[in-house]
N, CA, C and O atoms as a Tinker XYZ file with bonds, in Angstrom:
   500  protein
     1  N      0.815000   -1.185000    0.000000    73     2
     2  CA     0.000000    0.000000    0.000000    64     1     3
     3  C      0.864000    1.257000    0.000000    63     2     4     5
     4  O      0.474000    2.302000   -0.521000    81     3
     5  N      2.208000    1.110000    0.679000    73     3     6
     6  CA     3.107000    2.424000    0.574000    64     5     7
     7  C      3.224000    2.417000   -0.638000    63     6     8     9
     8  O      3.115000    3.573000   -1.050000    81     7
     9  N      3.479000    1.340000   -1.853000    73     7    10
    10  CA     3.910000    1.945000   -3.224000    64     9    11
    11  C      2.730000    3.018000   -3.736000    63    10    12    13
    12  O      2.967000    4.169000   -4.099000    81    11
    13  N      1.542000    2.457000   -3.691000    73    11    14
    14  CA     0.807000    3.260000   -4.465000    64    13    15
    15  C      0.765000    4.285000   -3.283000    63    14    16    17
    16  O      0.931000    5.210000   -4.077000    81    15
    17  N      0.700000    4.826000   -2.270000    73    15    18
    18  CA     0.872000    6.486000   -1.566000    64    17    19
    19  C      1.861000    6.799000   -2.502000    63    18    20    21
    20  O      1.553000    7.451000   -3.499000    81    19
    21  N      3.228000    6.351000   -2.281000    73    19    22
    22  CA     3.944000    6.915000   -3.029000    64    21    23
    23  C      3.714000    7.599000   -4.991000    63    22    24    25
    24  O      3.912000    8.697000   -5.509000    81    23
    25  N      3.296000    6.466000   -5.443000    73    23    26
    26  CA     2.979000    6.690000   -6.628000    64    25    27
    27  C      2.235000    8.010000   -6.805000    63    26    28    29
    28  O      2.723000    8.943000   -7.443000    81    27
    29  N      0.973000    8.062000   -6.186000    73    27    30
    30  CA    -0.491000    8.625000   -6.106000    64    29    31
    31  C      0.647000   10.319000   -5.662000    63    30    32    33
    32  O      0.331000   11.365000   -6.230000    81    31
    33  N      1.674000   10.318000   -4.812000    73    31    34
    34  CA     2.421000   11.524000   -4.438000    64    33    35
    35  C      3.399000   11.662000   -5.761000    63    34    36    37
    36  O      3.138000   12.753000   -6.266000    81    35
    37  N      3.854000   11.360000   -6.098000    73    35    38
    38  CA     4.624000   11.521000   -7.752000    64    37    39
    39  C      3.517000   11.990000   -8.588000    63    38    40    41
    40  O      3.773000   13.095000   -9.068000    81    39
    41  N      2.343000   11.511000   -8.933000    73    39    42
    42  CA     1.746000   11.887000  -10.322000    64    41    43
    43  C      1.031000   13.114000   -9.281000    63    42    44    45
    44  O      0.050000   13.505000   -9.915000    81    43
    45  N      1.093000   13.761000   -8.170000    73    43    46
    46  CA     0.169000   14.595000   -8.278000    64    45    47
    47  C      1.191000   16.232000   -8.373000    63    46    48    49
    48  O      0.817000   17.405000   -8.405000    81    47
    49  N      2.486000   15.644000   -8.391000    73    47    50
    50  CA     3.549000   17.005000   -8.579000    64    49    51
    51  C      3.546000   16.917000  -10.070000    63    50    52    53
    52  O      4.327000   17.668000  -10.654000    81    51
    53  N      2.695000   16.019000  -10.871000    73    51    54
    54  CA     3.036000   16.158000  -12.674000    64    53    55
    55  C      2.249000   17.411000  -12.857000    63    54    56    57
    56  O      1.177000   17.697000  -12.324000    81    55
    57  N      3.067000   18.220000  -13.829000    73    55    58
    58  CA     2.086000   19.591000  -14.655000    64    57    59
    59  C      1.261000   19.023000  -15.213000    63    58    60    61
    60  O      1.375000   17.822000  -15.461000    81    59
    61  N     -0.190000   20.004000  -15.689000    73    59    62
    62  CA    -0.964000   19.199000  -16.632000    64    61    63
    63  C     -0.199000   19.000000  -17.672000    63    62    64    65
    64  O     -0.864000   18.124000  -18.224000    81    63
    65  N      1.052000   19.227000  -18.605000    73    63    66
    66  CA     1.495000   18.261000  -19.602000    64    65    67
    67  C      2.414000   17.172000  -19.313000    63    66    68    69
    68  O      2.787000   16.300000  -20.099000    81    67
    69  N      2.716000   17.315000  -18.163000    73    67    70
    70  CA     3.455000   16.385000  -18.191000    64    69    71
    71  C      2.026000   14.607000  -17.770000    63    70    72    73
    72  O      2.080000   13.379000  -17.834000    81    71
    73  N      1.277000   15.402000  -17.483000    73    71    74
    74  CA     0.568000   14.571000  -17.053000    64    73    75
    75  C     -0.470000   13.841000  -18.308000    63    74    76    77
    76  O     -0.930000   12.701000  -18.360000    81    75
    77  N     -0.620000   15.038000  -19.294000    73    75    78
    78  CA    -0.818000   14.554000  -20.448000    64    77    79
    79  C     -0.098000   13.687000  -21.427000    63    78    80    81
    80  O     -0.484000   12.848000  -22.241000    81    79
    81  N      1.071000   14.157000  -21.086000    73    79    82
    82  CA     2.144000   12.633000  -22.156000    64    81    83
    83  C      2.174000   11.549000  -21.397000    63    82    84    85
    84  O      2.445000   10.451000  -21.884000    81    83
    85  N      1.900000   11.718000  -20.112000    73    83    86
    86  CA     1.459000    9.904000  -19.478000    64    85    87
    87  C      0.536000    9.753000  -19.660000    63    86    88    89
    88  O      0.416000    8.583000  -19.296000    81    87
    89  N     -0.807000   10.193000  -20.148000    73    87    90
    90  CA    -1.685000    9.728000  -20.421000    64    89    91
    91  C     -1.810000    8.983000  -21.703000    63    90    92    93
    92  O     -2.525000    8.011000  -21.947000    81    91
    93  N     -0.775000    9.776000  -22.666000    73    91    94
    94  CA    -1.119000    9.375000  -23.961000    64    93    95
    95  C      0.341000    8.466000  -24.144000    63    94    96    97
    96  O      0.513000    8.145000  -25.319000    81    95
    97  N      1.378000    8.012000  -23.244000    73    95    98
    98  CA     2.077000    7.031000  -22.838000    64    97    99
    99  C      1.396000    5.755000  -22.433000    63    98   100   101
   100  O      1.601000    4.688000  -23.012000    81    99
   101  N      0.731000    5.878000  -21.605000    73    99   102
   102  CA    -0.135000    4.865000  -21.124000    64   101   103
   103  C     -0.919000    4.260000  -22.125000    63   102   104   105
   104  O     -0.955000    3.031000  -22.182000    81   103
   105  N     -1.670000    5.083000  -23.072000    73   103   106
   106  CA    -2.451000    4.549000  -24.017000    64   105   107
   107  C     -2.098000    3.635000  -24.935000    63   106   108   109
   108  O     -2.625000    2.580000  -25.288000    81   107
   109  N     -1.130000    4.197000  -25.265000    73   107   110
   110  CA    -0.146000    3.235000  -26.610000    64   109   111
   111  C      0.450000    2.050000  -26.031000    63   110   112   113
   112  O      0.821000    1.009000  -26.574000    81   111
   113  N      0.472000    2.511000  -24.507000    73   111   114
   114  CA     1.499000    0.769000  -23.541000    64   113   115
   115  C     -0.026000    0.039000  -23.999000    63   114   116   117
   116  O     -0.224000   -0.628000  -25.014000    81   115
   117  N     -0.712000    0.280000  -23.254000    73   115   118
   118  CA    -1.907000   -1.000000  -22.450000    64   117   119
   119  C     -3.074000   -0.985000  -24.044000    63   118   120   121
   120  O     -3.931000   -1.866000  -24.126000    81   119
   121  N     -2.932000    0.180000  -25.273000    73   119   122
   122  CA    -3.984000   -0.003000  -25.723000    64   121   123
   123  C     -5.271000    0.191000  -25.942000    63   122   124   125
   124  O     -6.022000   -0.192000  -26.838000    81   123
   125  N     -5.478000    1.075000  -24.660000    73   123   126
   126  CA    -6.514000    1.454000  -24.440000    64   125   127
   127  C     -6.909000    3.113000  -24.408000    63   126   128   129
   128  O     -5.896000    3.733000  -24.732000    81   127
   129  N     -7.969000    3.979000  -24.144000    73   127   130
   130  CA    -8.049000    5.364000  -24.066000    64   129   131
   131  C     -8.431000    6.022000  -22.951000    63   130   132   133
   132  O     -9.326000    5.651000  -22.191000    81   131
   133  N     -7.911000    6.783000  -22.862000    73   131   134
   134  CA    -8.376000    7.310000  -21.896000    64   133   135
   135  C    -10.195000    7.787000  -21.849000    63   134   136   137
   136  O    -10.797000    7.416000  -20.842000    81   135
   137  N    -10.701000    8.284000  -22.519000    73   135   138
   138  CA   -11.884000    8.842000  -22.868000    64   137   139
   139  C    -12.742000    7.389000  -22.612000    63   138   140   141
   140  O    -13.705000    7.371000  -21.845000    81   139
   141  N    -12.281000    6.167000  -23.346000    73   139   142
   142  CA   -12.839000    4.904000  -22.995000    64   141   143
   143  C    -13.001000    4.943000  -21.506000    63   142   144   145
   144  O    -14.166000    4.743000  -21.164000    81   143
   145  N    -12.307000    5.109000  -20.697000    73   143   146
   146  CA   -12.037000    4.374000  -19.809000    64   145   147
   147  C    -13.269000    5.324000  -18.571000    63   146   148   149
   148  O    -14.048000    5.062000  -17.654000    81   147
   149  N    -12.726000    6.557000  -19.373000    73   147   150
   150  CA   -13.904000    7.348000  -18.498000    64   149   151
   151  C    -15.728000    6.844000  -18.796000    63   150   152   153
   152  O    -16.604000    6.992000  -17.944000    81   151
   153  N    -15.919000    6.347000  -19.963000    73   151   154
   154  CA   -17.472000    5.974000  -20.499000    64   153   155
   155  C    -17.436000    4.817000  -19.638000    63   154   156   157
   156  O    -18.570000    4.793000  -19.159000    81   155
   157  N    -16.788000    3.842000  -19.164000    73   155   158
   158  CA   -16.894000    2.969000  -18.463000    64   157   159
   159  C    -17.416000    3.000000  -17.417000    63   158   160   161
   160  O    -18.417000    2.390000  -17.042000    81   159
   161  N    -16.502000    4.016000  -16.645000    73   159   162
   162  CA   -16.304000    4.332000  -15.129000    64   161   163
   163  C    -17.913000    4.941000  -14.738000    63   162   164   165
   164  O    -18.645000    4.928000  -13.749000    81   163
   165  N    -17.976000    5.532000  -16.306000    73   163   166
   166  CA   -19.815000    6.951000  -15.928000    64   165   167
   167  C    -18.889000    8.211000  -15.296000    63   166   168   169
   168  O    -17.895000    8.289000  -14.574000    81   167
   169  N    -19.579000    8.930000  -15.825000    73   167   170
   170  CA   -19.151000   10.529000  -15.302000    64   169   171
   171  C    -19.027000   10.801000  -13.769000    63   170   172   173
   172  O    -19.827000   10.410000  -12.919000    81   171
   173  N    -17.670000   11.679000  -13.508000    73   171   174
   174  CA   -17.491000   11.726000  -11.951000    64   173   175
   175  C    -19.054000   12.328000  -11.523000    63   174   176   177
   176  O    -19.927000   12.838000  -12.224000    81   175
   177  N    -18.993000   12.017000   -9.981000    73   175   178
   178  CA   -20.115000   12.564000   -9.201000    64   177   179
   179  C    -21.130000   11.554000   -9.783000    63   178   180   181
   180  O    -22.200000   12.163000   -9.766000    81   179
   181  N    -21.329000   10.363000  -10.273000    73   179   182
   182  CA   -22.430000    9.827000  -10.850000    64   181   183
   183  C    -23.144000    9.175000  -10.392000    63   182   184   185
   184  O    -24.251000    8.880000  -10.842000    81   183
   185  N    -22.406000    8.634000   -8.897000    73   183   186
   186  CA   -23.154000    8.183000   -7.687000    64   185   187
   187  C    -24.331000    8.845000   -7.002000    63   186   188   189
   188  O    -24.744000    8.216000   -6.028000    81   187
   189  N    -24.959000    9.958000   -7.285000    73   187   190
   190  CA   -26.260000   10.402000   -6.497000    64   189   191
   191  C    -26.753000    9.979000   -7.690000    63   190   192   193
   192  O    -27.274000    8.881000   -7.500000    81   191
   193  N    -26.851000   10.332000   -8.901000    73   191   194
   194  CA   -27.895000    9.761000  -10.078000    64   193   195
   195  C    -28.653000    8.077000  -10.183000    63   194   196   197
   196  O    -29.702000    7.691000  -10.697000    81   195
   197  N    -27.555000    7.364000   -9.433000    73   195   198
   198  CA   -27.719000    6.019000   -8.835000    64   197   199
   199  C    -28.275000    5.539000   -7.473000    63   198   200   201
   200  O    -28.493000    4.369000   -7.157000    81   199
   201  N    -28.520000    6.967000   -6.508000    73   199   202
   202  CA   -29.113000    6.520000   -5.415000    64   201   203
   203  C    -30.428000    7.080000   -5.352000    63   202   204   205
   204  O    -30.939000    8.070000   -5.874000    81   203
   205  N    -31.098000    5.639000   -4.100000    73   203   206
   206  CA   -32.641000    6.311000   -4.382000    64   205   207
   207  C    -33.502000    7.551000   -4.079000    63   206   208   209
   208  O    -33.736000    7.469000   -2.874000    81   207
   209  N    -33.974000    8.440000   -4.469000    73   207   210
   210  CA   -34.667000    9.346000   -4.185000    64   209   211
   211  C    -35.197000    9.571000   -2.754000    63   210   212   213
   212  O    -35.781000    8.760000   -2.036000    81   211
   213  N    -35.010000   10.291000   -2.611000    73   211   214
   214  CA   -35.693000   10.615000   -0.885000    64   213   215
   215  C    -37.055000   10.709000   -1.029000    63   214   216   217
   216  O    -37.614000   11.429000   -1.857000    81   215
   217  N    -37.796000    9.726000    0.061000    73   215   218
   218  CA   -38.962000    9.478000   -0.197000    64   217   219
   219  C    -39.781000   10.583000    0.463000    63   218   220   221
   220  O    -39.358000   10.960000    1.555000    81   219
   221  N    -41.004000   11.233000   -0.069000    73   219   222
   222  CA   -41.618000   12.006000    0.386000    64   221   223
   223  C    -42.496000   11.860000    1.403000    63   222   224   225
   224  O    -42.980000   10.728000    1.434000    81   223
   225  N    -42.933000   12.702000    2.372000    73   223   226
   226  CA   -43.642000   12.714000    3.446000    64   225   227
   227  C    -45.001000   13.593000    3.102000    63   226   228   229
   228  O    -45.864000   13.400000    3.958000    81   227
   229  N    -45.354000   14.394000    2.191000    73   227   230
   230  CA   -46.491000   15.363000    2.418000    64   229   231
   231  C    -46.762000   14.841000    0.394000    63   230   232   233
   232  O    -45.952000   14.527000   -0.478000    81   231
   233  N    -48.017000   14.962000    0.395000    73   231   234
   234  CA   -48.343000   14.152000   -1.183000    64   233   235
   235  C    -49.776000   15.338000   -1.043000    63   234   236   237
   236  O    -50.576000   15.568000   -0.136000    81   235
   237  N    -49.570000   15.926000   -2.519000    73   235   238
   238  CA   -51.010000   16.432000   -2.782000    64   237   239
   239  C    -51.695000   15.726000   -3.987000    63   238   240   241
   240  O    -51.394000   15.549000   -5.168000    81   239
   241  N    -52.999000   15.316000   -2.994000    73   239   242
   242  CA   -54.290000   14.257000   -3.944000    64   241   243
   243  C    -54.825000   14.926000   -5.159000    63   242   244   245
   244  O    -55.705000   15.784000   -5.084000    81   243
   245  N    -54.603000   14.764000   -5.623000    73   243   246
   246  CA   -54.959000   15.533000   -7.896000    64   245   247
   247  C    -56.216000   14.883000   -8.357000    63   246   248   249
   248  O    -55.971000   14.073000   -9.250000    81   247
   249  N    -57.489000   14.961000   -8.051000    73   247   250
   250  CA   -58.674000   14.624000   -9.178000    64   249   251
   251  C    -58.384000   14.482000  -10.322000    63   250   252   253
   252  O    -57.989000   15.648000  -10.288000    81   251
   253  N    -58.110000   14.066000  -11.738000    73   251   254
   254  CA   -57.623000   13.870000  -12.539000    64   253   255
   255  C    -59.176000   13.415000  -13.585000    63   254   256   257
   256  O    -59.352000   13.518000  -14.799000    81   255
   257  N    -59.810000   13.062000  -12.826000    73   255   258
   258  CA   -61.153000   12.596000  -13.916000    64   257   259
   259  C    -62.343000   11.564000  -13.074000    63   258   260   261
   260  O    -61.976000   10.709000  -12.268000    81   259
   261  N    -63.388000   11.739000  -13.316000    73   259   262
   262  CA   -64.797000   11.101000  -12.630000    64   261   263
   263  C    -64.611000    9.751000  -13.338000    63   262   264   265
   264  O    -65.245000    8.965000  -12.634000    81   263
   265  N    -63.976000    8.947000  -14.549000    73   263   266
   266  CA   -64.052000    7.868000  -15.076000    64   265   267
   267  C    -65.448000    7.246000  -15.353000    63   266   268   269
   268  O    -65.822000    6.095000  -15.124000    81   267
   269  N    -66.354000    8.634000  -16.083000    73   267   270
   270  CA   -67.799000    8.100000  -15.692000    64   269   271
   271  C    -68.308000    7.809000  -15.195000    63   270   272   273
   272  O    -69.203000    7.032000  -15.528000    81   271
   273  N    -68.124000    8.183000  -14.144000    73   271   274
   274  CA   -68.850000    7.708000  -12.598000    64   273   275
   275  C    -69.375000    9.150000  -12.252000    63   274   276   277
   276  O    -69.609000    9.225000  -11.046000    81   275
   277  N    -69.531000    9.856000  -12.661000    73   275   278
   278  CA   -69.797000   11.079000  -11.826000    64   277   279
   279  C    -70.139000   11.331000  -10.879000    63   278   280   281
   280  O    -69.421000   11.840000  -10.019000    81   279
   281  N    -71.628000   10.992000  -10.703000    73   279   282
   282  CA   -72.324000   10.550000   -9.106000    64   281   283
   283  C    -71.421000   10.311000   -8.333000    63   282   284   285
   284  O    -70.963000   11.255000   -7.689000    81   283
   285  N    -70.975000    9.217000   -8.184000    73   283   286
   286  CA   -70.503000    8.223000   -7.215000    64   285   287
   287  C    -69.086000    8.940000   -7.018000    63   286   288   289
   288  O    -68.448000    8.647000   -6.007000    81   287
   289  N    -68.552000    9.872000   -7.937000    73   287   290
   290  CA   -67.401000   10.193000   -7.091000    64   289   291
   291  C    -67.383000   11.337000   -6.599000    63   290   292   293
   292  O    -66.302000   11.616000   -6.079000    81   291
   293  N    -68.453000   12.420000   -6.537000    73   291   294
   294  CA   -69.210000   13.962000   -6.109000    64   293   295
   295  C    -69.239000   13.099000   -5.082000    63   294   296   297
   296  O    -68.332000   13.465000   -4.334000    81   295
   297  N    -69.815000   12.082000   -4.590000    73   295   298
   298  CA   -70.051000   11.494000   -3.189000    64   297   299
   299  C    -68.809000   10.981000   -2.517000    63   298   300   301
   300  O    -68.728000   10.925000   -1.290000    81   299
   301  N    -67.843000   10.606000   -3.321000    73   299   302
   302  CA   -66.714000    9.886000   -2.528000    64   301   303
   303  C    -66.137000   11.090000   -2.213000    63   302   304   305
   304  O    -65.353000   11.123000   -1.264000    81   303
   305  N    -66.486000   12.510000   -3.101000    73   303   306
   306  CA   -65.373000   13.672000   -2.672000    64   305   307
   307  C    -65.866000   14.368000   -1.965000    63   306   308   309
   308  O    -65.252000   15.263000   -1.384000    81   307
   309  N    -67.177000   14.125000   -1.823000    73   307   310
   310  CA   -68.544000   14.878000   -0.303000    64   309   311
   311  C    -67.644000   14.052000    0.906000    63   310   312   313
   312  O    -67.020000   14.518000    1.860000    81   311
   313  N    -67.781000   13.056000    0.598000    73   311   314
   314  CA   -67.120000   12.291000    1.965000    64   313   315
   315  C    -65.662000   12.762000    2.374000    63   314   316   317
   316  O    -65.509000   13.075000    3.555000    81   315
   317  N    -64.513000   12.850000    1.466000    73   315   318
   318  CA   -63.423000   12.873000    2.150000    64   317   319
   319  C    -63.438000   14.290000    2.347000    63   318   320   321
   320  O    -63.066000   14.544000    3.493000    81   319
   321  N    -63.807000   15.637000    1.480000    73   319   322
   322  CA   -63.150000   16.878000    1.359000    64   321   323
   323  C    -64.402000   17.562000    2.801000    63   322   324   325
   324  O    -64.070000   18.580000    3.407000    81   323
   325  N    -65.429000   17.010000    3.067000    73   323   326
   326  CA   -66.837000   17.955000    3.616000    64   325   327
   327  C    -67.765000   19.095000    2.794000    63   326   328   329
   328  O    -68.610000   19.866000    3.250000    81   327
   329  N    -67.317000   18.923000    1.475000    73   327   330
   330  CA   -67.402000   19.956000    0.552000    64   329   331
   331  C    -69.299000   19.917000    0.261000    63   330   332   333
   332  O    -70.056000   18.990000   -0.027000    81   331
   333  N    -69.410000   20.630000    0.379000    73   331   334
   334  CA   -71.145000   20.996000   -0.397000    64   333   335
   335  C    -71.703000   19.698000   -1.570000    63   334   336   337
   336  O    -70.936000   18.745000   -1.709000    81   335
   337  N    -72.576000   19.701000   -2.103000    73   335   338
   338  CA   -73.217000   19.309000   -2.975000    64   337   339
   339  C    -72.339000   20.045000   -4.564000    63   338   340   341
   340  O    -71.524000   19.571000   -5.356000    81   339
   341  N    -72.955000   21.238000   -4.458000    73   339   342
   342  CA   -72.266000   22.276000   -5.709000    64   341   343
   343  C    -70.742000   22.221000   -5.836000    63   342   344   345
   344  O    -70.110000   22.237000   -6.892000    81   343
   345  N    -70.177000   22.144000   -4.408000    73   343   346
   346  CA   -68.612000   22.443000   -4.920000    64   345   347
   347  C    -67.975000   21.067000   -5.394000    63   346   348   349
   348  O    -67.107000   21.074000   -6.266000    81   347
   349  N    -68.433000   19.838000   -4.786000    73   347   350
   350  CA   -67.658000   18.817000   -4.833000    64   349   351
   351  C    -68.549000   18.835000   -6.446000    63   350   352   353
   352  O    -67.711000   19.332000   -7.198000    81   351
   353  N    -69.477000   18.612000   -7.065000    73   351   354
   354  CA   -69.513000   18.732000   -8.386000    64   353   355
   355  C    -69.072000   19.700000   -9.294000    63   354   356   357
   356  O    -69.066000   19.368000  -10.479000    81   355
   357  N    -68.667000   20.930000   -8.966000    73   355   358
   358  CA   -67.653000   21.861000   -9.330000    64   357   359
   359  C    -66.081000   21.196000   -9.661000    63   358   360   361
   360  O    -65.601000   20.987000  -10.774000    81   359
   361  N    -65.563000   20.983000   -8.549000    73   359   362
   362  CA   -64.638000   20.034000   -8.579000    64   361   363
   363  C    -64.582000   19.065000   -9.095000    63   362   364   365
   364  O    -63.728000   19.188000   -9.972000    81   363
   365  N    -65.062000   17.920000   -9.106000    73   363   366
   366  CA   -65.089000   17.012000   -9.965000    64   365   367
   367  C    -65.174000   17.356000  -11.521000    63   366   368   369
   368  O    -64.325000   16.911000  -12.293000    81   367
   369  N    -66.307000   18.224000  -11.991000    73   367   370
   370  CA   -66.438000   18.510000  -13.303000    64   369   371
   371  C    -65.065000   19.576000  -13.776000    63   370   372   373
   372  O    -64.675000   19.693000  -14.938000    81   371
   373  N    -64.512000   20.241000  -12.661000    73   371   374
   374  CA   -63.121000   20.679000  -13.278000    64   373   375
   375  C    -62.513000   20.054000  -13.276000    63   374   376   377
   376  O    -61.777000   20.596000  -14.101000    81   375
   377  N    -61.761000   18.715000  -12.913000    73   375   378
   378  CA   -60.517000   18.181000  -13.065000    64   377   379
   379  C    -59.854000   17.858000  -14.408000    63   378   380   381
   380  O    -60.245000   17.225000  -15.389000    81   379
   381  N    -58.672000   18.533000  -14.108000    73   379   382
   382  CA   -57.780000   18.179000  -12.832000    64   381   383
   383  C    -58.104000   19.005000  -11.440000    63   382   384   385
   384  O    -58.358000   20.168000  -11.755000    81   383
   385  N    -58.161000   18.873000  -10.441000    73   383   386
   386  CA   -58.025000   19.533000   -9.881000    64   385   387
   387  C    -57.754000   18.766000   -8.216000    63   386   388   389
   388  O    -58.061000   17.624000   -7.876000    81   387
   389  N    -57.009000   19.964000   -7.302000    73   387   390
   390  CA   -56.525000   18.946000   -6.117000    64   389   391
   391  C    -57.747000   18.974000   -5.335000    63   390   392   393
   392  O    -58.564000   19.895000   -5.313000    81   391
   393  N    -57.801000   17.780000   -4.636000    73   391   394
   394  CA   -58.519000   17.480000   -4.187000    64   393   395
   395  C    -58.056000   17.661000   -2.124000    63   394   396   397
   396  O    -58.662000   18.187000   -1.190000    81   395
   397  N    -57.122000   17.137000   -2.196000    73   395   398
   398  CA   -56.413000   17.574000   -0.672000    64   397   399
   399  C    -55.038000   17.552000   -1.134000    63   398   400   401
   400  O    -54.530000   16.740000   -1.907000    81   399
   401  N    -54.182000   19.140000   -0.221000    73   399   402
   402  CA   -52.890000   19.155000   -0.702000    64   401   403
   403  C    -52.282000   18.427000    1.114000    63   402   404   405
   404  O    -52.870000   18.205000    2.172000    81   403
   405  N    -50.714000   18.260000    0.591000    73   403   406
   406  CA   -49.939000   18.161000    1.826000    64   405   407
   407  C    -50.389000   16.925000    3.122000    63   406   408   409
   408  O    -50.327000   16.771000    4.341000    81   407
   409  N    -50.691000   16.484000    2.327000    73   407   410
   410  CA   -51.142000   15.237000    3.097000    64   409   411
   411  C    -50.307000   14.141000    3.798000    63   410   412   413
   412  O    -49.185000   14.403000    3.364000    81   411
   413  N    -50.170000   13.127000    4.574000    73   411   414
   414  CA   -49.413000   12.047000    4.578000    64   413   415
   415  C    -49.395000   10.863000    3.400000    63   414   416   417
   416  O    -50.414000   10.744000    2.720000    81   415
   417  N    -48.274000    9.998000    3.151000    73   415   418
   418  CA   -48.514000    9.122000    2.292000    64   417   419
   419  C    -49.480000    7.952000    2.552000    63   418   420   421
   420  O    -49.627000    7.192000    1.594000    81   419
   421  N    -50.320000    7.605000    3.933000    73   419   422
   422  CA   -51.166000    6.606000    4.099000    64   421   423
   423  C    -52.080000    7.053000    3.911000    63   422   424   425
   424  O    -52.709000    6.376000    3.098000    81   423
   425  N    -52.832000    8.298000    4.365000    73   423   426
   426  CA   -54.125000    9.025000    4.318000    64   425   427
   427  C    -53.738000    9.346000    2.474000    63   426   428   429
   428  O    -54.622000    8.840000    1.783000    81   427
   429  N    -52.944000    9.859000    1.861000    73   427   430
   430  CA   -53.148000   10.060000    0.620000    64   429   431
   431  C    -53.649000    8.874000   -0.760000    63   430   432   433
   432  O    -54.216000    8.944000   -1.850000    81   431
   433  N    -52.900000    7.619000    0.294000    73   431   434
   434  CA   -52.973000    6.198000   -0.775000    64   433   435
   435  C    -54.242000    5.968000   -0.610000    63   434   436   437
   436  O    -54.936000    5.621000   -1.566000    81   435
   437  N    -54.996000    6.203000    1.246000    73   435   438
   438  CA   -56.608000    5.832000    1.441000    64   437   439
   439  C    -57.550000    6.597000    0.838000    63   438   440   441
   440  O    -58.712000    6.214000    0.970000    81   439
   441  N    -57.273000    7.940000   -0.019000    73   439   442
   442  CA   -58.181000    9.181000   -0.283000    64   441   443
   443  C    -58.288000    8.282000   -1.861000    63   442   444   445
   444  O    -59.326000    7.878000   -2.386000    81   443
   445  N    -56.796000    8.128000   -2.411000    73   443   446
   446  CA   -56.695000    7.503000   -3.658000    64   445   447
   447  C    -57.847000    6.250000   -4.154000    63   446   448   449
   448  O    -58.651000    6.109000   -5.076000    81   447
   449  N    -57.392000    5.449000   -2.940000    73   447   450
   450  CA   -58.244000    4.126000   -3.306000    64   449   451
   451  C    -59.976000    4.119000   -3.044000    63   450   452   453
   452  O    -60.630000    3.143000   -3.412000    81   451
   453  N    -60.556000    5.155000   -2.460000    73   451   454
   454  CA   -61.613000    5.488000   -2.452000    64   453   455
   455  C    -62.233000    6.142000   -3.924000    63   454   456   457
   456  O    -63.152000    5.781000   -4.660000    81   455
   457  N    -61.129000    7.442000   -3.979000    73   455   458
   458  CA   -61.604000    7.548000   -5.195000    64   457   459
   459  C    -62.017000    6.734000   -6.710000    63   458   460   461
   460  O    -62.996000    6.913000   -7.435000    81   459
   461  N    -60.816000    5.748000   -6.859000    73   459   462
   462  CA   -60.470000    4.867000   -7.793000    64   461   463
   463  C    -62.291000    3.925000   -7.428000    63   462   464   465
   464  O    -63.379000    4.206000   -7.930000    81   463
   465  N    -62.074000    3.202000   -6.762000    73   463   466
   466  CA   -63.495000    1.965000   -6.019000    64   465   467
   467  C    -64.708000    3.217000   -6.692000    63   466   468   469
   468  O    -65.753000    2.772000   -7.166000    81   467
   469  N    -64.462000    4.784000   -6.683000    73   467   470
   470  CA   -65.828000    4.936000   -7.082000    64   469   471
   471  C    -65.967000    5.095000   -8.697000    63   470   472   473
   472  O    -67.048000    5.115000   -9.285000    81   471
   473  N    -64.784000    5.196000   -9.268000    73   471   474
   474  CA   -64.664000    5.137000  -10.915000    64   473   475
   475  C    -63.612000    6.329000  -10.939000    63   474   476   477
   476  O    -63.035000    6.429000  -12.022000    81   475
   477  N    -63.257000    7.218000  -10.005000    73   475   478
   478  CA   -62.701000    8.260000  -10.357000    64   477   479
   479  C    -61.058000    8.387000  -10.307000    63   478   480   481
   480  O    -60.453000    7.962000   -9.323000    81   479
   481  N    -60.408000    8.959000  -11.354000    73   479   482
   482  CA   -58.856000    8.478000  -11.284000    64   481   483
   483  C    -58.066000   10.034000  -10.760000    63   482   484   485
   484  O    -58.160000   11.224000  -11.062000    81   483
   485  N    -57.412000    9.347000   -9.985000    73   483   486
   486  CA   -56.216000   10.059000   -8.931000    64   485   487
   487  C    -54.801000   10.064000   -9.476000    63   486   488   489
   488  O    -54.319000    9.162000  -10.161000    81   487
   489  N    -53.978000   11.551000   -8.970000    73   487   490
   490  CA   -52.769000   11.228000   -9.569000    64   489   491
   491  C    -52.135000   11.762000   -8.038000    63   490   492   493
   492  O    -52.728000   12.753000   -7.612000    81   491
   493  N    -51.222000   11.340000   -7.318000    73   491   494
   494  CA   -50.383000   11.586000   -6.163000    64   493   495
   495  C    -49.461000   12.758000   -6.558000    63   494   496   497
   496  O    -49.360000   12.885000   -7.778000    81   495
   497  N    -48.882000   13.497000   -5.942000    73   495   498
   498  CA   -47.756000   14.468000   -6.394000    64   497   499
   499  C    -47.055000   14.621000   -5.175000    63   498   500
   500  O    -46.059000   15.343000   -5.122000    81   499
C-alpha cells in the first residue's frame, strides 16, 4: 500500500502536460483510451444519479377525472373533502383539480383508493 501512496504523491507534482504525455504514454502501452475508460467508469459525481430518491412525506391528492362515474365520485369527494353538494360537483367537473394538498402518504394512498373503487382516477404528487 506504501507503493501506491507513493505513486499517487509523484503523479500529483506532474504539470498538466506532463501529465498529459502519461496519459497518452499509457495509451499506446496497455492499448486502451483514456476517454474509454472514463465511459466505463460513468461521469465523476455519478453516484447520487444512482441513489434512491428521498422518499416524500407530504403528497397532494390531484382529481384527474370522474371515469364516468360522476355521481358516485361527487359522493366519494362529499365524503373525504366535507365539501357541499355544488362544490364537490364543481370540482369534480373541473378536473384536474386537487382534491387535498400536503397530506401524509397513508391518508393520501386511502383518499386515492376510495376515489379509484368509485370510478374516479387520482394522480399523487
Amino acid at each position: 500500500m506504501a507503493d501506491i501512496a507513493k505513486l499517487v504523491e509523484d503523479l500529483s507534482k506532474l504539470t498538466v502536460l506532463e501529465a498529459a504525455e502519461l496519459a497518452k504514454a499509457l495509451e499506446e502501452e496497455w492499448g486502451v483510451s483514456a476517454a474509454a475508460a472514463v465511459a466505463v467508469a460513468g461521469p465523476a459525481g455519478g453516484g447520487d444519479a444512482a441513489a434512491p430518491a428521498e422518499e416524500k412525506d407530504e403528497f397532494d391528492v390531484i382529481l384527474t377525472g370522474d371515469g364516468g362515474k360522476k355521481i358516485q365520485v361527487i359522493k366519494e369527494v362529499r365524503a373525504i373533502t366535507g365539501l357541499g353538494l355544488t362544490e364537490a360537483k364543481g370540482l369534480v367537473e373541473g378536473a384536474p383539480k386537487p382534491l387535498k394538498e400536503g397530506v401524509n402518504k397513508a391518508e393520501a394512498e386511502e383518499i386515492k383508493g376510495k376515489i379509484e373503487a368509485a370510478g374516479g382516477t387520482v394522480e399523487l404528487k
